[in-house]
Amino acid sequence: MLSKLKNKVKFIIQSSHICVLIIISIFLNINFSFSNEDLCSLKKPNSNINETAKIELGSDINCIEKRVIDVLIIYDENIILNNVLKDNIENRFKEVNEFYTFNYKIEWKITNYQKFKFNKSIDNLSSLFSLHKDDISQLTNNIKAEVVLALIERDIKGIGIAATFSNVAMVADSSSFNNYINSVVIAHEFAHLFGAWHTQRKKDFMLFSGANNLSASRESNAILKLMRDYNFDPKTIINEDTILNRISRLYKRHHAKGEIDPVARLLTDAGNSLYQEKIYNESIKLLIKSNKYYGRWGKTRMILSKNYYELDMLQDSFTEYTRAIFFGSKPDKKHENKLKKKFIDLQKNDPSIKNPFELNN
């Protein structure tokens, strides 16, 4: 009798323990669920790029709302956009989207195809891109598209190019874009639009040369997660020093040898646009700022030299011209001759003025 009573008490105690464990488990699950909801609400992206930059995306990527980016595909007017080519392009986008959706909650969506008249005499993709970039960029003004992807289906030097923080990318292939490497190239060029740079990580899709798989290094992940809500308009970030400094710090952690700081690219491109518009003083400010991020880029120095020339700051113009050549720019003979002539004309009026071009003669 006593034995039965002990067993009954033991059973009741064990049952009560199980009940307590179940209640605690339910409580913790509810709490965890609410915590996730709170976390996701805190991580919700803001349209303000400064607020977005404060979000650290990692294991909580699922909390972020998926971003769909509309893409206009342009192709040469002589190309026949048949079903085979179209299917190949769409298959490449499927592979690109598997990578971007999983890692960054980004989907690239083709909204339209459009013919474009590319220069046939150019056999270098970089030169072709430079020639048509501004015209291509403006195609998004009147249609539903944030980004333009230009397809070059012919033999040409180069397989892909994009301007950092722009809305234009260009890829080339003479085999109708029918293989996985084309997907890697497209994903690589799209990443440049967010400011991503080349690395030396062998398995990184941003590898400076020969990238062959869709996986990202720590640095590439960091810049894409930081800038995933960027609207592809450089004017919206050009004065956001907090963002620019953060991008530059990420770049300094690791980059391919000789790779230019993406912030310097951004500022130099903006400075060049102001130079073309003859807004010289403002152009100079941006170019000087660019040099603080990366002072060894000949392009920045050359544009700075031309600005100084227009403002009759001839000694400064000469100094920046020599620095441009030292840092790898090709001599601009037209600009050089104009600058020489200015010094010669000044010497006619004032023989005491020294012509720096003649000092070593």
Coordinates of N, CA and C in Angstrom, one line a residue, residues 2-158:
L2 N 1.9 1.2 0.9 CA 2.8 2.4 1.0 C 3.6 2.5 -0.3
S3 N 3.9 1.4 -0.9 CA 4.7 1.4 -2.2 C 3.9 2.1 -3.3
K4 N 2.6 1.7 -3.3 CA 1.7 2.3 -4.4 C 1.5 3.8 -4.2
L5 N 1.5 4.2 -2.9 CA 1.3 5.6 -2.6 C 2.6 6.4 -3.1
K6 N 3.8 5.8 -2.8 CA 5.0 6.4 -3.2 C 5.1 6.6 -4.7
N7 N 4.7 5.5 -5.4 CA 4.7 5.6 -6.9 C 3.8 6.7 -7.5
K8 N 2.6 6.8 -6.8 CA 1.6 7.8 -7.2 C 2.2 9.2 -7.0
V9 N 2.8 9.4 -5.9 CA 3.4 10.7 -5.6 C 4.5 11.0 -6.6
K10 N 5.3 10.0 -6.9 CA 6.4 10.2 -7.8 C 5.9 10.5 -9.2
F11 N 4.8 9.9 -9.6 CA 4.2 10.2 -10.9 C 3.7 11.6 -11.0
I12 N 3.1 12.0 -9.9 CA 2.5 13.4 -9.9 C 3.7 14.4 -10.0
I13 N 4.8 14.2 -9.2 CA 5.9 15.1 -9.3 C 6.5 15.2 -10.7
Q14 N 6.7 14.0 -11.3 CA 7.3 14.0 -12.7 C 6.3 14.7 -13.7
S15 N 5.0 14.4 -13.5 CA 4.1 15.1 -14.4 C 4.1 16.6 -14.3
S16 N 4.2 17.1 -13.0 CA 4.3 18.5 -12.8 C 5.5 19.1 -13.4
H17 N 6.7 18.4 -13.3 CA 7.9 18.9 -14.0 C 7.8 19.0 -15.5
I18 N 7.1 18.0 -16.1 CA 6.9 18.0 -17.5 C 6.0 19.2 -17.9
C19 N 5.0 19.5 -17.1 CA 4.1 20.6 -17.4 C 4.8 21.9 -17.3
V20 N 5.7 22.0 -16.2 CA 6.4 23.3 -16.1 C 7.3 23.5 -17.3
L21 N 8.0 22.4 -17.7 CA 8.9 22.5 -18.9 C 8.1 22.9 -20.2
I22 N 6.9 22.3 -20.3 CA 6.1 22.7 -21.5 C 5.7 24.2 -21.5
I23 N 5.3 24.6 -20.3 CA 4.9 26.1 -20.1 C 6.1 27.0 -20.4
I24 N 7.3 26.6 -19.9 CA 8.5 27.4 -20.1 C 8.8 27.5 -21.6
S25 N 8.7 26.3 -22.2 CA 9.1 26.2 -23.7 C 8.1 27.1 -24.5
I26 N 6.8 27.0 -24.2 CA 5.9 27.8 -24.9 C 6.2 29.3 -24.7
F27 N 6.5 29.7 -23.5 CA 6.8 31.1 -23.2 C 8.0 31.6 -23.9
L28 N 9.0 30.7 -24.0 CA 10.2 31.1 -24.7 C 10.0 31.2 -26.2
N29 N 9.2 30.3 -26.7 CA 8.9 30.4 -28.2 C 8.2 31.7 -28.5
I30 N 7.2 32.0 -27.6 CA 6.4 33.2 -27.9 C 7.3 34.4 -27.8
N31 N 8.2 34.4 -26.7 CA 9.1 35.5 -26.5 C 10.0 35.7 -27.7
F32 N 10.6 34.5 -28.2 CA 11.5 34.5 -29.3 C 10.8 35.1 -30.6
S33 N 9.6 34.7 -30.7 CA 8.8 35.1 -31.9 C 8.7 36.7 -31.9
F34 N 8.3 37.2 -30.7 CA 8.1 38.6 -30.5 C 9.4 39.3 -30.7
S35 N 10.5 38.7 -30.2 CA 11.8 39.3 -30.4 C 12.2 39.4 -31.8
N36 N 11.9 38.4 -32.6 CA 12.3 38.4 -34.0 C 11.5 39.5 -34.7
E37 N 10.2 39.6 -34.3 CA 9.4 40.7 -35.0 C 9.9 42.0 -34.6
D38 N 10.3 42.2 -33.3 CA 10.9 43.5 -33.0 C 12.2 43.8 -33.7
L39 N 13.0 42.7 -33.8 CA 14.3 42.9 -34.5 C 14.0 43.3 -36.0
C40 N 13.1 42.6 -36.6 CA 12.8 42.9 -38.0 C 12.3 44.3 -38.2
S41 N 11.5 44.8 -37.2 CA 10.9 46.1 -37.3 C 12.0 47.1 -37.1
L42 N 13.0 46.8 -36.3 CA 14.2 47.7 -36.1 C 15.0 47.7 -37.4
K43 N 15.1 46.6 -38.1 CA 16.0 46.5 -39.3 C 15.3 47.0 -40.6
K44 N 14.1 47.4 -40.5 CA 13.4 47.8 -41.7 C 14.2 49.0 -42.4
P45 N 14.5 48.8 -43.7 CA 15.3 49.8 -44.4 C 14.6 51.1 -44.5
N46 N 15.3 52.2 -44.5 CA 14.8 53.5 -44.6 C 15.3 54.1 -45.9
S47 N 14.5 54.9 -46.5 CA 14.8 55.5 -47.8 C 16.0 56.4 -47.7
N48 N 16.3 56.9 -46.5 CA 17.4 57.7 -46.3 C 18.7 56.9 -46.3
I49 N 19.7 57.2 -47.1 CA 20.9 56.4 -47.3 C 21.7 56.4 -46.0
N50 N 21.6 57.5 -45.2 CA 22.3 57.5 -43.9 C 21.7 56.5 -42.9
E51 N 20.4 56.4 -42.9 CA 19.7 55.5 -42.0 C 20.0 54.0 -42.4
T52 N 20.0 53.8 -43.7 CA 20.3 52.5 -44.3 C 21.7 52.0 -43.9
A53 N 22.6 53.0 -43.9 CA 24.0 52.6 -43.6 C 24.2 52.1 -42.2
K54 N 23.3 52.5 -41.3 CA 23.4 52.1 -39.9 C 22.9 50.6 -39.7
I55 N 22.3 50.1 -40.7 CA 21.7 48.7 -40.6 C 22.9 47.7 -40.9
E56 N 23.1 46.8 -40.0 CA 24.1 45.8 -40.2 C 23.4 44.5 -40.6
L57 N 23.5 44.2 -41.9 CA 22.8 43.0 -42.4 C 23.7 41.8 -42.3
G58 N 23.1 40.7 -41.7 CA 23.9 39.5 -41.6 C 23.0 38.3 -41.6
S59 N 22.9 37.7 -40.4 CA 22.0 36.5 -40.3 C 20.5 37.0 -40.4
D60 N 20.2 38.2 -40.2 CA 18.9 38.7 -40.2 C 18.5 39.3 -41.6
I61 N 19.1 38.8 -42.7 CA 18.8 39.3 -44.0 C 17.3 39.1 -44.3
N62 N 16.7 38.0 -43.8 CA 15.3 37.7 -44.1 C 14.3 38.8 -43.5
C63 N 14.8 39.6 -42.6 CA 14.0 40.7 -42.0 C 13.9 41.8 -43.0
I64 N 14.8 41.9 -44.0 CA 14.8 43.0 -44.9 C 13.8 42.7 -46.1
E65 N 13.1 43.8 -46.4 CA 12.1 43.7 -47.5 C 12.9 43.5 -48.8
K66 N 12.4 42.6 -49.7 CA 13.1 42.4 -50.9 C 13.0 43.6 -51.8
R67 N 14.2 43.9 -52.4 CA 14.2 45.0 -53.4 C 14.2 44.5 -54.8
V68 N 13.3 45.0 -55.6 CA 13.2 44.6 -57.0 C 13.8 45.8 -57.9
I69 N 14.8 45.5 -58.7 CA 15.4 46.6 -59.5 C 15.1 46.3 -60.9
D70 N 14.4 47.3 -61.6 CA 14.0 47.1 -63.0 C 15.2 47.4 -63.9
V71 N 15.4 46.5 -64.9 CA 16.5 46.6 -65.8 C 16.0 46.7 -67.2
L72 N 16.6 47.7 -67.9 CA 16.4 47.8 -69.4 C 17.5 47.1 -70.1
I73 N 17.2 46.2 -70.9 CA 18.3 45.5 -71.8 C 18.4 46.2 -73.1
I74 N 19.5 46.7 -73.5 CA 19.7 47.3 -74.8 C 20.7 46.4 -75.6
Y75 N 20.5 46.3 -76.9 CA 21.3 45.4 -77.7 C 21.5 46.1 -79.1
D76 N 22.6 45.7 -79.8 CA 22.9 46.3 -81.0 C 21.8 46.1 -82.1
E77 N 21.5 47.1 -82.8 CA 20.4 47.1 -83.8 C 20.6 46.0 -84.8
N78 N 21.8 45.5 -85.0 CA 21.9 44.4 -86.0 C 21.7 43.0 -85.4
I79 N 21.6 42.9 -84.1 CA 21.3 41.7 -83.5 C 19.9 41.2 -83.6
I80 N 19.7 40.0 -83.9 CA 18.3 39.5 -84.0 C 18.0 38.9 -82.6
L81 N 17.0 39.5 -81.9 CA 16.6 39.0 -80.6 C 15.6 37.9 -80.7
N82 N 16.2 36.7 -81.0 CA 15.3 35.5 -81.2 C 15.0 34.9 -79.8
N83 N 14.2 33.8 -79.9 CA 13.9 33.1 -78.6 C 15.1 32.5 -77.9
V84 N 16.0 32.0 -78.7 CA 17.2 31.4 -78.1 C 18.0 32.4 -77.3
L85 N 18.3 33.6 -77.9 CA 19.0 34.6 -77.2 C 18.3 35.1 -76.0
K86 N 17.0 35.3 -76.2 CA 16.2 35.8 -75.1 C 16.1 34.8 -73.9
D87 N 16.0 33.5 -74.2 CA 16.0 32.5 -73.2 C 17.3 32.5 -72.4
N88 N 18.4 32.6 -73.2 CA 19.8 32.6 -72.6 C 19.9 33.8 -71.6
I89 N 19.4 34.9 -72.0 CA 19.5 36.1 -71.2 C 18.7 35.9 -69.9
E90 N 17.5 35.4 -70.1 CA 16.6 35.2 -68.9 C 17.2 34.1 -68.0
N91 N 17.9 33.1 -68.5 CA 18.5 32.1 -67.7 C 19.7 32.7 -66.9
R92 N 20.4 33.6 -67.6 CA 21.5 34.3 -66.8 C 21.0 35.1 -65.7
F93 N 19.8 35.7 -65.9 CA 19.2 36.5 -64.8 C 18.7 35.6 -63.7
K94 N 18.3 34.5 -64.0 CA 17.8 33.5 -62.9 C 19.0 33.2 -62.0
E95 N 20.2 32.9 -62.7 CA 21.4 32.6 -61.9 C 21.9 33.8 -61.1
V96 N 21.8 34.9 -61.7 CA 22.2 36.1 -61.0 C 21.3 36.4 -59.8
N97 N 20.0 36.2 -60.0 CA 19.0 36.5 -58.9 C 19.1 35.5 -57.8
E98 N 19.4 34.2 -58.1 CA 19.6 33.3 -57.0 C 20.7 33.7 -56.0
F99 N 21.7 34.3 -56.6 CA 22.8 34.8 -55.8 C 22.5 36.1 -55.0
Y100 N 21.9 37.0 -55.7 CA 21.6 38.3 -55.1 C 20.4 38.2 -54.1
T101 N 19.4 37.4 -54.4 CA 18.3 37.2 -53.5 C 18.7 36.6 -52.2
F102 N 19.5 35.5 -52.3 CA 19.9 34.8 -51.1 C 20.8 35.7 -50.2
N103 N 21.7 36.4 -50.8 CA 22.7 37.2 -50.0 C 22.2 38.6 -49.7
Y104 N 21.4 39.2 -50.5 CA 21.1 40.7 -50.3 C 19.7 41.0 -50.5
K105 N 18.8 40.0 -50.7 CA 17.4 40.3 -50.9 C 17.2 41.3 -52.0
I106 N 17.9 41.1 -53.1 CA 17.7 41.9 -54.3 C 17.4 41.0 -55.5
E107 N 16.4 41.5 -56.3 CA 16.0 40.8 -57.5 C 16.1 41.8 -58.7
W108 N 16.8 41.4 -59.7 CA 17.0 42.2 -60.9 C 15.9 41.7 -61.9
K109 N 15.1 42.6 -62.4 CA 13.9 42.3 -63.2 C 14.0 43.0 -64.5
I110 N 14.0 42.2 -65.6 CA 14.1 42.7 -67.0 C 12.7 43.3 -67.3
T111 N 12.6 44.6 -67.6 CA 11.3 45.2 -67.9 C 11.1 45.4 -69.4
N112 N 12.2 45.5 -70.1 CA 12.1 45.8 -71.5 C 13.4 45.5 -72.3
Y113 N 13.3 45.3 -73.6 CA 14.4 45.2 -74.5 C 14.3 46.3 -75.5
Q114 N 15.5 46.9 -75.8 CA 15.5 48.0 -76.7 C 16.7 48.0 -77.6
K115 N 16.6 48.3 -78.9 CA 17.7 48.4 -79.8 C 18.5 49.7 -79.5
F116 N 19.8 49.6 -79.8 CA 20.7 50.7 -79.7 C 21.8 50.7 -80.7
K117 N 22.1 51.8 -81.3 CA 23.1 51.9 -82.3 C 24.5 52.1 -81.7
F118 N 25.3 51.0 -81.6 CA 26.6 51.1 -81.1 C 27.6 51.3 -82.2
N119 N 28.7 52.0 -81.9 CA 29.8 52.2 -82.9 C 30.4 50.9 -83.2
K120 N 30.4 50.6 -84.5 CA 31.0 49.3 -85.0 C 32.5 49.3 -85.1
S121 N 33.1 50.4 -85.2 CA 34.5 50.5 -85.5 C 35.4 50.3 -84.3
I122 N 34.8 50.4 -83.1 CA 35.5 50.3 -81.9 C 35.6 48.8 -81.5
D123 N 36.9 48.3 -81.2 CA 37.1 46.9 -80.9 C 37.5 46.7 -79.4
N124 N 37.3 47.7 -78.6 CA 37.6 47.7 -77.2 C 36.4 48.1 -76.4
L125 N 36.0 47.2 -75.4 CA 34.7 47.4 -74.7 C 34.8 48.7 -73.8
S126 N 36.0 48.9 -73.2 CA 36.1 50.1 -72.4 C 35.9 51.4 -73.2
S127 N 36.5 51.5 -74.4 CA 36.3 52.6 -75.3 C 34.8 52.8 -75.7
L128 N 34.2 51.6 -76.1 CA 32.8 51.6 -76.5 C 31.9 52.2 -75.3
F129 N 32.2 51.7 -74.1 CA 31.5 52.1 -73.0 C 31.6 53.6 -72.7
S130 N 32.8 54.1 -72.8 CA 33.1 55.6 -72.6 C 32.4 56.4 -73.6
L131 N 32.3 55.9 -74.9 CA 31.6 56.7 -75.9 C 30.1 56.8 -75.7
H132 N 29.5 55.7 -75.3 CA 28.0 55.7 -75.2 C 27.4 55.8 -73.8
K133 N 28.3 55.8 -72.8 CA 27.8 55.8 -71.4 C 26.7 56.9 -71.1
D134 N 27.0 58.1 -71.4 CA 26.1 59.2 -71.1 C 24.8 59.1 -71.8
D135 N 24.8 58.7 -73.0 CA 23.5 58.5 -73.8 C 22.7 57.3 -73.2
I136 N 23.4 56.3 -72.9 CA 22.7 55.1 -72.3 C 22.1 55.4 -71.0
S137 N 22.8 56.2 -70.2 CA 22.4 56.5 -68.8 C 21.0 57.2 -68.9
Q138 N 20.9 58.1 -69.9 CA 19.6 58.9 -70.0 C 18.4 58.1 -70.5
L139 N 18.6 56.9 -70.9 CA 17.5 56.1 -71.4 C 16.5 55.7 -70.3
T140 N 17.0 55.8 -69.0 CA 16.0 55.5 -67.9 C 15.2 56.7 -67.5
N141 N 15.4 57.8 -68.1 CA 14.6 59.0 -67.8 C 13.1 58.9 -68.1
N142 N 12.8 58.2 -69.2 CA 11.4 58.2 -69.6 C 10.8 56.8 -69.6
I143 N 11.4 55.8 -69.0 CA 10.9 54.5 -68.9 C 11.0 53.9 -67.5
K144 N 10.3 52.8 -67.3 CA 10.4 52.2 -66.0 C 11.6 51.3 -65.9
A145 N 12.7 51.9 -65.5 CA 13.9 51.1 -65.3 C 14.9 52.0 -64.5
E146 N 15.6 51.3 -63.6 CA 16.6 52.0 -62.8 C 18.0 51.8 -63.3
V147 N 18.2 50.7 -64.0 CA 19.5 50.3 -64.5 C 19.4 49.9 -66.0
V148 N 20.5 50.1 -66.7 CA 20.5 49.7 -68.1 C 21.7 48.7 -68.3
L149 N 21.4 47.6 -68.9 CA 22.5 46.6 -69.2 C 22.6 46.5 -70.7
A150 N 23.8 46.9 -71.2 CA 24.0 46.8 -72.6 C 24.7 45.5 -73.0
L151 N 24.1 44.8 -74.0 CA 24.7 43.6 -74.5 C 25.4 43.7 -75.8
I152 N 26.7 43.3 -75.8 CA 27.5 43.4 -77.0 C 27.7 42.0 -77.5
E153 N 27.1 41.6 -78.6 CA 27.2 40.2 -79.0 C 28.2 40.1 -80.3
R154 N 29.4 40.4 -80.1 CA 30.4 40.3 -81.1 C 31.8 40.2 -80.5
D155 N 32.8 39.9 -81.3 CA 34.2 39.8 -80.9 C 34.7 41.2 -80.5
I156 N 35.1 41.4 -79.3 CA 35.6 42.7 -78.8 C 36.5 42.4 -77.6
K157 N 37.4 43.3 -77.4 CA 38.3 43.1 -76.2 C 37.6 43.5 -75.0
G158 N 37.5 42.6 -74.0 CA 36.8 42.9 -72.8 C 35.5 42.1 -72.7

